[in-house]
PDB file of C-alpha atoms in Angstrom:
ATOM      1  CA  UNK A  19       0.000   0.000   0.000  1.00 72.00           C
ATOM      2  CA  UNK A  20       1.541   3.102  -0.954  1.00 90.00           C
ATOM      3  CA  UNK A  21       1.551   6.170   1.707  1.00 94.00           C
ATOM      4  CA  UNK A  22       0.650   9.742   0.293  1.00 95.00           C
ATOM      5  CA  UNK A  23       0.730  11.186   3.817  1.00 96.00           C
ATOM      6  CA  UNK A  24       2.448  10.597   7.148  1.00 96.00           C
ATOM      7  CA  UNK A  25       1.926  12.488  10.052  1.00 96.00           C
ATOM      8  CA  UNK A  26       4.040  12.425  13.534  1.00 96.00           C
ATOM      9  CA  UNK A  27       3.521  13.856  16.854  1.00 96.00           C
ATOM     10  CA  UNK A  28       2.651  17.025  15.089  1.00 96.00           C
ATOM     11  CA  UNK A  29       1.968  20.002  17.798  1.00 97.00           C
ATOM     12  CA  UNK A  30       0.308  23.521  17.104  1.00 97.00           C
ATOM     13  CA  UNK A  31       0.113  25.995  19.892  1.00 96.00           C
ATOM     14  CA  UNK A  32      -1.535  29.150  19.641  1.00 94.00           C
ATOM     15  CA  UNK A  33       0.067  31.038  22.275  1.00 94.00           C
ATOM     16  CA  UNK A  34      -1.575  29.254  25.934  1.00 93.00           C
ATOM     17  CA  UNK A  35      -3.999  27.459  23.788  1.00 94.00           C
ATOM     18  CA  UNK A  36      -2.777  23.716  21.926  1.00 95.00           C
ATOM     19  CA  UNK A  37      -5.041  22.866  18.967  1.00 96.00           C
ATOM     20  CA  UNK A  38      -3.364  19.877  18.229  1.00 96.00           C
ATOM     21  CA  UNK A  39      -1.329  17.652  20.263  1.00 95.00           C
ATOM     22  CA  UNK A  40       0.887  15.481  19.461  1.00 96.00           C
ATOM     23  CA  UNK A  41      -0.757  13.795  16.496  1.00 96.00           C
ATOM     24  CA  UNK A  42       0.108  10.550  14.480  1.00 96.00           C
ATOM     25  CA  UNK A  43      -1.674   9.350  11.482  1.00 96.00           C
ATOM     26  CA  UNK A  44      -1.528   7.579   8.143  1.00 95.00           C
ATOM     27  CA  UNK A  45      -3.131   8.097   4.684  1.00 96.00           C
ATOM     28  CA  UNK A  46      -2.520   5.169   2.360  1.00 95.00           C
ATOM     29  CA  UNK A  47      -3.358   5.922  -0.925  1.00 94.00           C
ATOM     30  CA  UNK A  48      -7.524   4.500  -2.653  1.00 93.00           C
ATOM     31  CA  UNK A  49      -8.915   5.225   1.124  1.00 95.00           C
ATOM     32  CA  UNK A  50     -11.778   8.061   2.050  1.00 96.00           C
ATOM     33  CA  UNK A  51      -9.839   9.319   5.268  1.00 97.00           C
ATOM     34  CA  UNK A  52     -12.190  11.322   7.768  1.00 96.00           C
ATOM     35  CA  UNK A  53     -11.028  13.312  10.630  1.00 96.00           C
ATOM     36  CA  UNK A  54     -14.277  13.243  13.024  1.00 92.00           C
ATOM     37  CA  UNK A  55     -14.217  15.958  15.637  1.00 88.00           C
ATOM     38  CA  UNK A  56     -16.192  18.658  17.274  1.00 85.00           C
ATOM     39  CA  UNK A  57     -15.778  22.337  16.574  1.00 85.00           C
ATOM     40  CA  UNK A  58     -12.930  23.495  18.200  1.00 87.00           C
ATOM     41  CA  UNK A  59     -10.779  20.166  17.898  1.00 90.00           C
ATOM     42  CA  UNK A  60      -7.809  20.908  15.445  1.00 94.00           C
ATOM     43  CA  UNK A  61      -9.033  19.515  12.351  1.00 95.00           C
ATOM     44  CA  UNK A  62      -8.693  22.316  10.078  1.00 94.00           C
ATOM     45  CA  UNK A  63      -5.547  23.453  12.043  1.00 96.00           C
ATOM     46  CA  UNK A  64      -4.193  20.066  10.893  1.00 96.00           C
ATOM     47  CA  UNK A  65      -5.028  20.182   7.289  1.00 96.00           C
ATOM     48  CA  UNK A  66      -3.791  23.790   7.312  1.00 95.00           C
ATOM     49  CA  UNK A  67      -0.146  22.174   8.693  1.00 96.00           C
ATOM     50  CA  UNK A  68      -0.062  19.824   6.085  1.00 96.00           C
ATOM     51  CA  UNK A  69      -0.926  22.055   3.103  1.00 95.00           C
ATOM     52  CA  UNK A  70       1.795  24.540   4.806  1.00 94.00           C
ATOM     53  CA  UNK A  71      -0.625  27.239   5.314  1.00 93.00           C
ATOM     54  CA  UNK A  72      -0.290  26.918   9.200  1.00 95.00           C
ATOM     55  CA  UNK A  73       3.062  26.433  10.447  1.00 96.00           C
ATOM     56  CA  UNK A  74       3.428  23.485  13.320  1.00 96.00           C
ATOM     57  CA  UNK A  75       5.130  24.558  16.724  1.00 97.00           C
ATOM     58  CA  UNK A  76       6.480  20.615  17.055  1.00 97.00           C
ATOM     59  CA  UNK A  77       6.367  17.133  14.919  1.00 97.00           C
ATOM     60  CA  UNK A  78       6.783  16.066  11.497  1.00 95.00           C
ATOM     61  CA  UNK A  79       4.875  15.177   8.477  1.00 96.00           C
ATOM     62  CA  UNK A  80       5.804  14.130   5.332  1.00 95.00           C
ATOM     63  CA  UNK A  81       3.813  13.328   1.760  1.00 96.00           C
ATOM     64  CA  UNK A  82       4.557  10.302  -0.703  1.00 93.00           C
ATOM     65  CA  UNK A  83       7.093   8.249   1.423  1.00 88.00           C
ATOM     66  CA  UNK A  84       8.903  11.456   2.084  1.00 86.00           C
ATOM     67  CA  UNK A  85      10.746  10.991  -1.824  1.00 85.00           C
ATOM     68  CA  UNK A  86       9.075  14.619  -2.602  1.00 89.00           C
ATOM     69  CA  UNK A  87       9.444  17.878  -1.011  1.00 90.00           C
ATOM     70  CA  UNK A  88       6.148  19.733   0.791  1.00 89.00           C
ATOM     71  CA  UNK A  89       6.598  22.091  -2.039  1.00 89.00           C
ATOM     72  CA  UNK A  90       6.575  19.597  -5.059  1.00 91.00           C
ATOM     73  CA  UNK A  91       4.109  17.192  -3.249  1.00 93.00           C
ATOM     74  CA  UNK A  92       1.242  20.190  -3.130  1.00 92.00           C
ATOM     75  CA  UNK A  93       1.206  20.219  -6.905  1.00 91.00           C
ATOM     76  CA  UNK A  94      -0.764  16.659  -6.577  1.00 93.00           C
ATOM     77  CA  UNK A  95      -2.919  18.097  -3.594  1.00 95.00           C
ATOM     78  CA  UNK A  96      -6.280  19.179  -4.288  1.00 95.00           C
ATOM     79  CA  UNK A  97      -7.927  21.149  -1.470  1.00 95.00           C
ATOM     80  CA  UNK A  98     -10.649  23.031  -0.284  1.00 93.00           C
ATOM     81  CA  UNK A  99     -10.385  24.434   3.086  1.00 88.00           C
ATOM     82  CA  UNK A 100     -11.917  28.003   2.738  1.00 82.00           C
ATOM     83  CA  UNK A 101     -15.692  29.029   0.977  1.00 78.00           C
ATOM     84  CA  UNK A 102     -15.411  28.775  -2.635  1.00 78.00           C
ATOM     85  CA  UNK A 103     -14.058  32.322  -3.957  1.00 84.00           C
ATOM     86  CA  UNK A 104     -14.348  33.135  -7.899  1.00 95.00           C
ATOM     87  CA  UNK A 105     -15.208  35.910 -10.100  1.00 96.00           C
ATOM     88  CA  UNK A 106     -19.064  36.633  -9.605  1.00 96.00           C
ATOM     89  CA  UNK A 107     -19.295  37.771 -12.794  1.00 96.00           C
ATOM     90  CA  UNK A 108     -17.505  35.447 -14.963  1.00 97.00           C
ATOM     91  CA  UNK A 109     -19.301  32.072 -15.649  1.00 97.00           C
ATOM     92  CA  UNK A 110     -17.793  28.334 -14.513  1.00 97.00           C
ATOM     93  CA  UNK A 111     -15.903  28.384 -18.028  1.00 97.00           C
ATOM     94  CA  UNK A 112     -14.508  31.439 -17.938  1.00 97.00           C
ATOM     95  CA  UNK A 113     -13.443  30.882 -13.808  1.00 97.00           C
ATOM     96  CA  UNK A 114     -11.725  26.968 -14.582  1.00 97.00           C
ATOM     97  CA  UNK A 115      -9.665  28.658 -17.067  1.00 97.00           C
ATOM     98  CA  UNK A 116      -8.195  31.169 -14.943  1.00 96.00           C
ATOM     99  CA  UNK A 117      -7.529  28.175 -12.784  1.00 95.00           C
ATOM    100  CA  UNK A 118      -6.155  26.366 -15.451  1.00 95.00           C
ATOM    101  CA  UNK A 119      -3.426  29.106 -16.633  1.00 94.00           C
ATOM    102  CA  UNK A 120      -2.533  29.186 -12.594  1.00 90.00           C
ATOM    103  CA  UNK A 121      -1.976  25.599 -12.005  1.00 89.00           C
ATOM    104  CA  UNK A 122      -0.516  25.215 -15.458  1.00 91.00           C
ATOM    105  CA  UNK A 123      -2.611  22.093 -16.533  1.00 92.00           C
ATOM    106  CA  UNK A 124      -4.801  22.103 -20.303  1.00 93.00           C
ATOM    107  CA  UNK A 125      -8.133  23.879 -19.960  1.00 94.00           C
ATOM    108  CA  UNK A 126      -9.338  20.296 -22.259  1.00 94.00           C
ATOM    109  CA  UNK A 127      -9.740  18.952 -18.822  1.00 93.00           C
ATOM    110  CA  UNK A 128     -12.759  21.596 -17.432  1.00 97.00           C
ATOM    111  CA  UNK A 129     -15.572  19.246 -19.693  1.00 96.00           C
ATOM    112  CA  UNK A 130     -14.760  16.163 -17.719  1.00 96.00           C
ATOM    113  CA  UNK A 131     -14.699  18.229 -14.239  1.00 97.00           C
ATOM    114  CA  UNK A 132     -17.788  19.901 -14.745  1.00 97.00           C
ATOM    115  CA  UNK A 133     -19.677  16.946 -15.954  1.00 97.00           C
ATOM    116  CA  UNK A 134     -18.409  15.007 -12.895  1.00 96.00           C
ATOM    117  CA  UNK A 135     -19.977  17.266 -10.135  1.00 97.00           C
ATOM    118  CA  UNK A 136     -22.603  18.156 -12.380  1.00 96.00           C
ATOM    119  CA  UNK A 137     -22.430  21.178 -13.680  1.00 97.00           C
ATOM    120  CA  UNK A 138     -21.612  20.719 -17.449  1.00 97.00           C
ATOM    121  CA  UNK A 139     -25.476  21.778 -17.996  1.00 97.00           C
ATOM    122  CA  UNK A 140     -24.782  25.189 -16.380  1.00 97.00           C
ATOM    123  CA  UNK A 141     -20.935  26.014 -17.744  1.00 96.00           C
ATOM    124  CA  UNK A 142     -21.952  29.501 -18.891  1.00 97.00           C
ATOM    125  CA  UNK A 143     -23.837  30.763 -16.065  1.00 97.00           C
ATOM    126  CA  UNK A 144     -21.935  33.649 -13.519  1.00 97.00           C
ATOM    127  CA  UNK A 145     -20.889  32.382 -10.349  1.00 97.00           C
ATOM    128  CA  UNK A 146     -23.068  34.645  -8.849  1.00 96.00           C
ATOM    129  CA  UNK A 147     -26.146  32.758  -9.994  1.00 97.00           C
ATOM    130  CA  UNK A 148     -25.329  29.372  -8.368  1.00 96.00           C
ATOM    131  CA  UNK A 149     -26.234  27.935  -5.524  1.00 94.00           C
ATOM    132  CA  UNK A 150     -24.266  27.560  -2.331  1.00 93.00           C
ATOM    133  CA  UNK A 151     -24.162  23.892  -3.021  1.00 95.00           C
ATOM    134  CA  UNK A 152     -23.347  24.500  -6.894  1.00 96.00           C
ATOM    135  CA  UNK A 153     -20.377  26.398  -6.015  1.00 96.00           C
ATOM    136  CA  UNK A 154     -19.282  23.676  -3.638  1.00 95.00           C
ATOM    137  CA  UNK A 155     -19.284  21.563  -6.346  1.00 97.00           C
ATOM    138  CA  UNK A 156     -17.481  24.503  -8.943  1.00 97.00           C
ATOM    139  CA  UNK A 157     -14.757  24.304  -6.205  1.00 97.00           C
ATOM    140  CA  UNK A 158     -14.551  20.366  -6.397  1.00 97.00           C
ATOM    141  CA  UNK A 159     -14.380  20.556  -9.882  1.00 97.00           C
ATOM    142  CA  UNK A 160     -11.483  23.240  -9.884  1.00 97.00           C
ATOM    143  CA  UNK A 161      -9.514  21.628  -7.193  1.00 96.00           C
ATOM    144  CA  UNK A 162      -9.914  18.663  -9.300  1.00 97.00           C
ATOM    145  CA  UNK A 163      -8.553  20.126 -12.628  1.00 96.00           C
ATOM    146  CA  UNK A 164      -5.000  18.880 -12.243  1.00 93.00           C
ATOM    147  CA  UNK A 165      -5.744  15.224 -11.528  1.00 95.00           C
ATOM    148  CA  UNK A 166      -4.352  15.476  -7.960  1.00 96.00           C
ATOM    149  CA  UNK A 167      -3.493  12.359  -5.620  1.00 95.00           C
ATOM    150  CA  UNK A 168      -5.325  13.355  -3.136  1.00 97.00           C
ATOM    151  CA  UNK A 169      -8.078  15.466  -2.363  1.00 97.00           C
ATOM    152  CA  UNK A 170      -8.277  17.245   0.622  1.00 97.00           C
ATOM    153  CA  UNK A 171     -11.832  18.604   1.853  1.00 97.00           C
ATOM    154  CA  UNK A 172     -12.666  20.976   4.991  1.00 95.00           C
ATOM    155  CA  UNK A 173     -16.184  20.269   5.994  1.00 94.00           C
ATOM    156  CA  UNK A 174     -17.375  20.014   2.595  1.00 94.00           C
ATOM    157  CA  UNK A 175     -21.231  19.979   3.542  1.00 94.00           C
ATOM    158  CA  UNK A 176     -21.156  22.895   5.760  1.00 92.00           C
ATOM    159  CA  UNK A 177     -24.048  25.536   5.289  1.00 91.00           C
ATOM    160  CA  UNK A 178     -25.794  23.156   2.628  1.00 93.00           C
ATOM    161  CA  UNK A 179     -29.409  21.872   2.476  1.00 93.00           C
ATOM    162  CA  UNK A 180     -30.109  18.203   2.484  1.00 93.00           C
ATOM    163  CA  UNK A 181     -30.389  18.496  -1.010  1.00 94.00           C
ATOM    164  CA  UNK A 182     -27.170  20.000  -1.578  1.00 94.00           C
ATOM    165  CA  UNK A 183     -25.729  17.808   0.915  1.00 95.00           C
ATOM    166  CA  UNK A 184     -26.571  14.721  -0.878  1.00 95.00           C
ATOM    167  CA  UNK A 185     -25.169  15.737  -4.030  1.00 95.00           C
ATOM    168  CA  UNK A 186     -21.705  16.231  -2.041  1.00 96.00           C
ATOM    169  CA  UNK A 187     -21.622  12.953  -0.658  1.00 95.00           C
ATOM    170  CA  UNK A 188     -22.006  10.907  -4.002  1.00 96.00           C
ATOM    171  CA  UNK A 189     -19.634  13.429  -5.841  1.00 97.00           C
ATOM    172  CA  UNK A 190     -17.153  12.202  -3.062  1.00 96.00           C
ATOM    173  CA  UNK A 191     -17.684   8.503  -3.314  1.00 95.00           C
ATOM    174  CA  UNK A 192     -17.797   8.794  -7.408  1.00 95.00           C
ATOM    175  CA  UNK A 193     -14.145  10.775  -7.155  1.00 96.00           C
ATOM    176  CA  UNK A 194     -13.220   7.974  -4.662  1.00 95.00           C
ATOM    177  CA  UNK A 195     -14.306   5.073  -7.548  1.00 94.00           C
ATOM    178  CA  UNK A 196     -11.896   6.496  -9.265  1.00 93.00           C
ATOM    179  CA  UNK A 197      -8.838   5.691  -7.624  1.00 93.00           C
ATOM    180  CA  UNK A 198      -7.959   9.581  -5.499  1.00 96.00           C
ATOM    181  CA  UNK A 199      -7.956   8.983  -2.062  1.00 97.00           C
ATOM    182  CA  UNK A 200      -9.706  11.939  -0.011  1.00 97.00           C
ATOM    183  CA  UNK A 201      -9.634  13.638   3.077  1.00 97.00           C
ATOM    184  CA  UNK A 202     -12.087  15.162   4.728  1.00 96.00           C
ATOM    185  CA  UNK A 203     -12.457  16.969   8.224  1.00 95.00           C
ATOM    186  CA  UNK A 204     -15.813  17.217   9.699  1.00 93.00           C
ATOM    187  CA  UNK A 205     -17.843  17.231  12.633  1.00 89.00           C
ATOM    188  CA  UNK A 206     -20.522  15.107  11.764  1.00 88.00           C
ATOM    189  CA  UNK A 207     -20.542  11.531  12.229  1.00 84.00           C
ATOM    190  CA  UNK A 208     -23.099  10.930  10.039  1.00 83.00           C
ATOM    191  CA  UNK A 209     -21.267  11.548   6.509  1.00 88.00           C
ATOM    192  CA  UNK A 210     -17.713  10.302   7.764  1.00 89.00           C
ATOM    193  CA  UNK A 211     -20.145   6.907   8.497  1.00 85.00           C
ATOM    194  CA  UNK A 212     -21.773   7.370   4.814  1.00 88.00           C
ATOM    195  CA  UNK A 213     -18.541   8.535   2.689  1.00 93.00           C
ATOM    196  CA  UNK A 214     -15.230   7.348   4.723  1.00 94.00           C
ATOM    197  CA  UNK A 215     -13.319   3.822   4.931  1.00 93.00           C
ATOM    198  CA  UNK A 216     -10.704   5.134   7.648  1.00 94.00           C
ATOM    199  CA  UNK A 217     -11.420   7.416  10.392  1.00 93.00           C
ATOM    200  CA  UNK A 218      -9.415   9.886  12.488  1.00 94.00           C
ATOM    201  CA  UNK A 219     -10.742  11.077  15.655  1.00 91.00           C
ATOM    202  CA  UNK A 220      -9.825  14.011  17.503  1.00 91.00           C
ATOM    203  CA  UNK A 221     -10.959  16.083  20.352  1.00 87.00           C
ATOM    204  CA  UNK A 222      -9.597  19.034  22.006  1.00 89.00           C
ATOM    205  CA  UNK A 223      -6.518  17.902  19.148  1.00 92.00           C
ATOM    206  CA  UNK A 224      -5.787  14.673  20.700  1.00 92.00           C
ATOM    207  CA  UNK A 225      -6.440  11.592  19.139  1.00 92.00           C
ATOM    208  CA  UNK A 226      -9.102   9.643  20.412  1.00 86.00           C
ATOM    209  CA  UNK A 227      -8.907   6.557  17.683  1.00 86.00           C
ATOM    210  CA  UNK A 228      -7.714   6.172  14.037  1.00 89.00           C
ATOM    211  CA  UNK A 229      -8.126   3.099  12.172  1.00 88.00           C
ATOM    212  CA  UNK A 230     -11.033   1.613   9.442  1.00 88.00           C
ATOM    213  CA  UNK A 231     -14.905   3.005  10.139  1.00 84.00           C
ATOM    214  CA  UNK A 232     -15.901  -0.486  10.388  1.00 74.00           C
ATOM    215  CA  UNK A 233     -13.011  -1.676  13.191  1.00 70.00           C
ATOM    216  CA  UNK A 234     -13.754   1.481  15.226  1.00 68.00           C
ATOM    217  CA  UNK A 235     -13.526  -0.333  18.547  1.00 50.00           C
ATOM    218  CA  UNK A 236     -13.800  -3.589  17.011  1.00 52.00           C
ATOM    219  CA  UNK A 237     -17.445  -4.131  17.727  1.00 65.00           C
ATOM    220  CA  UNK A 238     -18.613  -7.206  17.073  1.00 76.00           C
ATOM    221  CA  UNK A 239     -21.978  -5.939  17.822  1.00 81.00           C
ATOM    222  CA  UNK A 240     -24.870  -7.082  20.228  1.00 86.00           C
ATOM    223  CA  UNK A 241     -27.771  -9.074  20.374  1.00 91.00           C
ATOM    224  CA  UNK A 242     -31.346  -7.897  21.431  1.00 92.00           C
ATOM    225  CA  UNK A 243     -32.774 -11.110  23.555  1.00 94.00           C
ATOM    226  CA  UNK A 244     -36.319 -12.294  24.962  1.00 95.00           C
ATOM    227  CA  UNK A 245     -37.517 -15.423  26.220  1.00 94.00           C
ATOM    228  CA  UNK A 246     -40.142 -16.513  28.930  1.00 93.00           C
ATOM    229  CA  UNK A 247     -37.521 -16.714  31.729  1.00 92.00           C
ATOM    230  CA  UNK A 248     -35.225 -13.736  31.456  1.00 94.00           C
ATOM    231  CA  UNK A 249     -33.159 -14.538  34.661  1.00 93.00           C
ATOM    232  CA  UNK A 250     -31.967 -18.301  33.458  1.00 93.00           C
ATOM    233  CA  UNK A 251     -30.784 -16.316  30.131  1.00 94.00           C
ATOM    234  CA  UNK A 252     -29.003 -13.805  31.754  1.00 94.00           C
ATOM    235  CA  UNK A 253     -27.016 -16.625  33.592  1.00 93.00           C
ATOM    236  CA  UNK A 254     -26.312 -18.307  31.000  1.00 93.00           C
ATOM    237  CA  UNK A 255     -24.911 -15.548  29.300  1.00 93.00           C
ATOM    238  CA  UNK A 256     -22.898 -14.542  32.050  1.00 91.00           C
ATOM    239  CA  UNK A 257     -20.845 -17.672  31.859  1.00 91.00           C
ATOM    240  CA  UNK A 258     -20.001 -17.476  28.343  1.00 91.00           C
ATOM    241  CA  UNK A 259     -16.835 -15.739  27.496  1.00 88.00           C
ATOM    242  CA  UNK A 260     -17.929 -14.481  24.549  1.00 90.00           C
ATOM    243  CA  UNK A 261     -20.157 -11.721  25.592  1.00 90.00           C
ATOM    244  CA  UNK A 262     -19.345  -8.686  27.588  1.00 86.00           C
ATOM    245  CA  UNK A 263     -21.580  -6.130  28.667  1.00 85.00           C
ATOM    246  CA  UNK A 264     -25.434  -7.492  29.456  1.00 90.00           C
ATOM    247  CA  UNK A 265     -27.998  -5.128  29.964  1.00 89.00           C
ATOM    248  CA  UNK A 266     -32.163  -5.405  30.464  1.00 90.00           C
ATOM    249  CA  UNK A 267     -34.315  -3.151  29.951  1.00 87.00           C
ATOM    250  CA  UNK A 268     -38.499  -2.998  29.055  1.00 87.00           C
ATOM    251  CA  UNK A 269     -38.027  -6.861  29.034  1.00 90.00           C
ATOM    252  CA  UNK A 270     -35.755  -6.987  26.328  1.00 93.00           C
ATOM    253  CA  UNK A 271     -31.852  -7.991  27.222  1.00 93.00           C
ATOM    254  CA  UNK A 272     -28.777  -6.369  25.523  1.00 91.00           C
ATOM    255  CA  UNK A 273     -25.672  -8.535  25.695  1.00 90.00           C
ATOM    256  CA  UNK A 274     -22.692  -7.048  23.924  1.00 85.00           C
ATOM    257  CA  UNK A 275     -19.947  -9.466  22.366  1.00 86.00           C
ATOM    258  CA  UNK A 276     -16.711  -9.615  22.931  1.00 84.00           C
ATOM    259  CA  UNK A 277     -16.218 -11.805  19.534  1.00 85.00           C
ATOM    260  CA  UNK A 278     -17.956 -13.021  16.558  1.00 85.00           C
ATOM    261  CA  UNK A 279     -20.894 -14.775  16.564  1.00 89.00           C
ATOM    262  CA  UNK A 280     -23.892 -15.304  14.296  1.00 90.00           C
ATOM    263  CA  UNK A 281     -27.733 -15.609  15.551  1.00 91.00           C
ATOM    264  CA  UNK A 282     -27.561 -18.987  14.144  1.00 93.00           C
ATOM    265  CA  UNK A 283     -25.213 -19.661  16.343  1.00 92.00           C
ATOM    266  CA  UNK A 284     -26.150 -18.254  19.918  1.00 93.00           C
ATOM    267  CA  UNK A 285     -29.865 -19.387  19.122  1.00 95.00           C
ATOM    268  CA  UNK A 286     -28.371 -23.253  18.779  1.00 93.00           C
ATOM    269  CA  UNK A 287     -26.788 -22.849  22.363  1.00 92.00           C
ATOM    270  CA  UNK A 288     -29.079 -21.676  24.617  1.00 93.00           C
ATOM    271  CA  UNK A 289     -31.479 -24.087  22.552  1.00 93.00           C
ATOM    272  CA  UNK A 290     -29.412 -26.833  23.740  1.00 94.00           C
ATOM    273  CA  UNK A 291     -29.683 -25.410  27.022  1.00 92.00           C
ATOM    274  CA  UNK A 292     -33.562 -26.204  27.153  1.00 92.00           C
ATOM    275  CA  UNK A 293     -33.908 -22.207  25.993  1.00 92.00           C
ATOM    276  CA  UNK A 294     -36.242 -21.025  23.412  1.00 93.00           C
ATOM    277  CA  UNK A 295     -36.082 -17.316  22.522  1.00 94.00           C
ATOM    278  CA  UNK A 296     -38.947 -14.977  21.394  1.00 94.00           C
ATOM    279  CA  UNK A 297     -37.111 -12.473  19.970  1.00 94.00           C
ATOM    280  CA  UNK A 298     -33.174 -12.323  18.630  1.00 94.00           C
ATOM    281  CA  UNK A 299     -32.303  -9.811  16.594  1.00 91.00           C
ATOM    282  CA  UNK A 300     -28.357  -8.817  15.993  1.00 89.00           C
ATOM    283  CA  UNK A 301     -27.372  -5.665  15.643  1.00 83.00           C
ATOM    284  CA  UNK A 302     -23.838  -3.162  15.315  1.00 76.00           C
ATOM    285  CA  UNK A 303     -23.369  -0.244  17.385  1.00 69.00           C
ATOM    286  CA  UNK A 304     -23.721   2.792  15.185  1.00 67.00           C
ATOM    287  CA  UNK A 305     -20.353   5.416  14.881  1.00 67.00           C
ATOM    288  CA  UNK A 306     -22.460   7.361  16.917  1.00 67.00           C
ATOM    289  CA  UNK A 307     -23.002   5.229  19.594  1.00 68.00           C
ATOM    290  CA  UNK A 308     -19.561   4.256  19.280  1.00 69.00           C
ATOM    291  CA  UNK A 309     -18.104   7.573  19.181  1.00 70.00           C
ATOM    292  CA  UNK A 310     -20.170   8.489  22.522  1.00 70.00           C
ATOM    293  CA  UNK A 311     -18.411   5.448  24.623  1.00 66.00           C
ATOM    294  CA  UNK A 312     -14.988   6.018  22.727  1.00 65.00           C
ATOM    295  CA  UNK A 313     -15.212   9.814  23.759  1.00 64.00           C
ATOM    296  CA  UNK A 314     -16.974   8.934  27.485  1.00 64.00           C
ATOM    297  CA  UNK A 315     -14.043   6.695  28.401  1.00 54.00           C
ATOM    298  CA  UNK A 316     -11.108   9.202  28.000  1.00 50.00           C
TER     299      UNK A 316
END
């Protein structure tokens, strides 16, 4: 797996005040990369150290296996991090072009941009007459016009309506399909569970977890349990080292594993065991509820 980023113990103080501490993460290169924290945790004081619009007070990081300087590597960065800014009054042509002469790349490539986030239809309006969302999306496009590595977005959704929001999302996982690895900082867990593979979380610029969505504390899940004598389940449940936390409530039992197991399987056992269940149903904690016990416990 090749790296495109590596970050280590990377610091940024703002006089009394530490936005990020000591900070180590990995990009590899085909992931969706999401650093998850609330306002106020360092994510876009992180990507700004990286793109080397923030300087760090302590740490390293370095891009492709460290064979490139920052300099050098930027030219196949793509990023985002501030409200889209272009001419009002020249139209999405007109604006990609300008970009075009500044990141020296051919202008051939704005018809394949624009009809990627969707805009090929409206090429000759003025800025001014899009959308928030549609100039999201112009700004995608541009940061997209010179085929970079990696694309980096700062809460890309921000300020959008559900509408606008949706189109974001699949614009993301279409770029994704096609082989540029992305990341994105934002505070909700809802689209880094929708659009990321990997997750990075921070609060109060600490790292709280970083790893694949799906590992986040390696939940196995839980089961939802009922049966016509409650107490001989819960003791049998106890015993077996393969569940953890067991909890009841409104007659239904919640017993957390510790490992895999099917419903096929557990049902079988406590069949054996002269038990016959009413109700099994297996479920995974959601990031949420995951993120709420990761960021209770420290």
């Amino acid at each position: 797996m090749e790296t495109i980023l590596t970050v280590s113990n990377l610091t940024k103080k703002f006089g009394y005040l530490t936005a990020v501490k000591d900070l180590s993460f990995t990009i590899e290169k085909g992931n969706v990369y999401g650093i998850l924290g609330p306002n106020g945790s360092g994510k876009s004081t992180t990507l700004g150290i990286i793109l080397n619009v923030v300087n760090r007070t302590a740490g390293e990081f370095s891009w492709f296996n460290g064979t490139t300087t920052t300099h050098d590597a930027l030219k196949k960065v793509g990023a985002i991090i501030e409200r889209p800014n272009f001419y009002p009054y020249m139209t999405a042509i007109q604006n990609l072009k300008l970009v075009c002469k500044i990141k020296e790349v051919p202008s051939e490539k704005i018809e394949e941009k624009l009809e990627l986030v969707g805009l090929w239809d409206r090429r000759n309006s003025k800025f001014r007459t899009y959308s928030l969302g549609m100039k999201q999306r112009l700004a995608i496009a541009s940061a997209l016009l010179n085929d970079p590595e990696i694309l980096i977005l700062d809460e890309p959704t921000n300020g959008l309506d559900p509408q606008g929001i949706h189109q974001i999302r699949q614009i993301i996982k279409k770029i994704a399909g096609h082989g540029t690895t992305i990341l994105l900082a934002s505070h909700l867990l809802d689209e880094v569970e929708k659009v990321c593979s990997h997750v990075v979380i921070l609060r109060k610029g600490e790292k709280l977890y970083s790893g694949p969505v799906d590992e986040m504390l390696s939940s196995h899940g839980f089961f939802e349990l009922r049966t016509s004598d409650m107490e001989k389940l819960h003791k049998l449940l106890e015993k077996n080292a393969s569940f953890g936390k067991i909890t009841q409530e409104n007659g239904t039992m919640t017993a957390f594993l510790k490992e895999e197991m099917n419903a096929e399987e557990l049902n079988k056992m406590l069949f054996d065991k002269g038990m016959v269940l009413s109700h099994l149903v297996k479920r995974k904690e959601s990031l949420e509820e995951q993120f709420l016990t990761l960021t209770k416990n420290n």
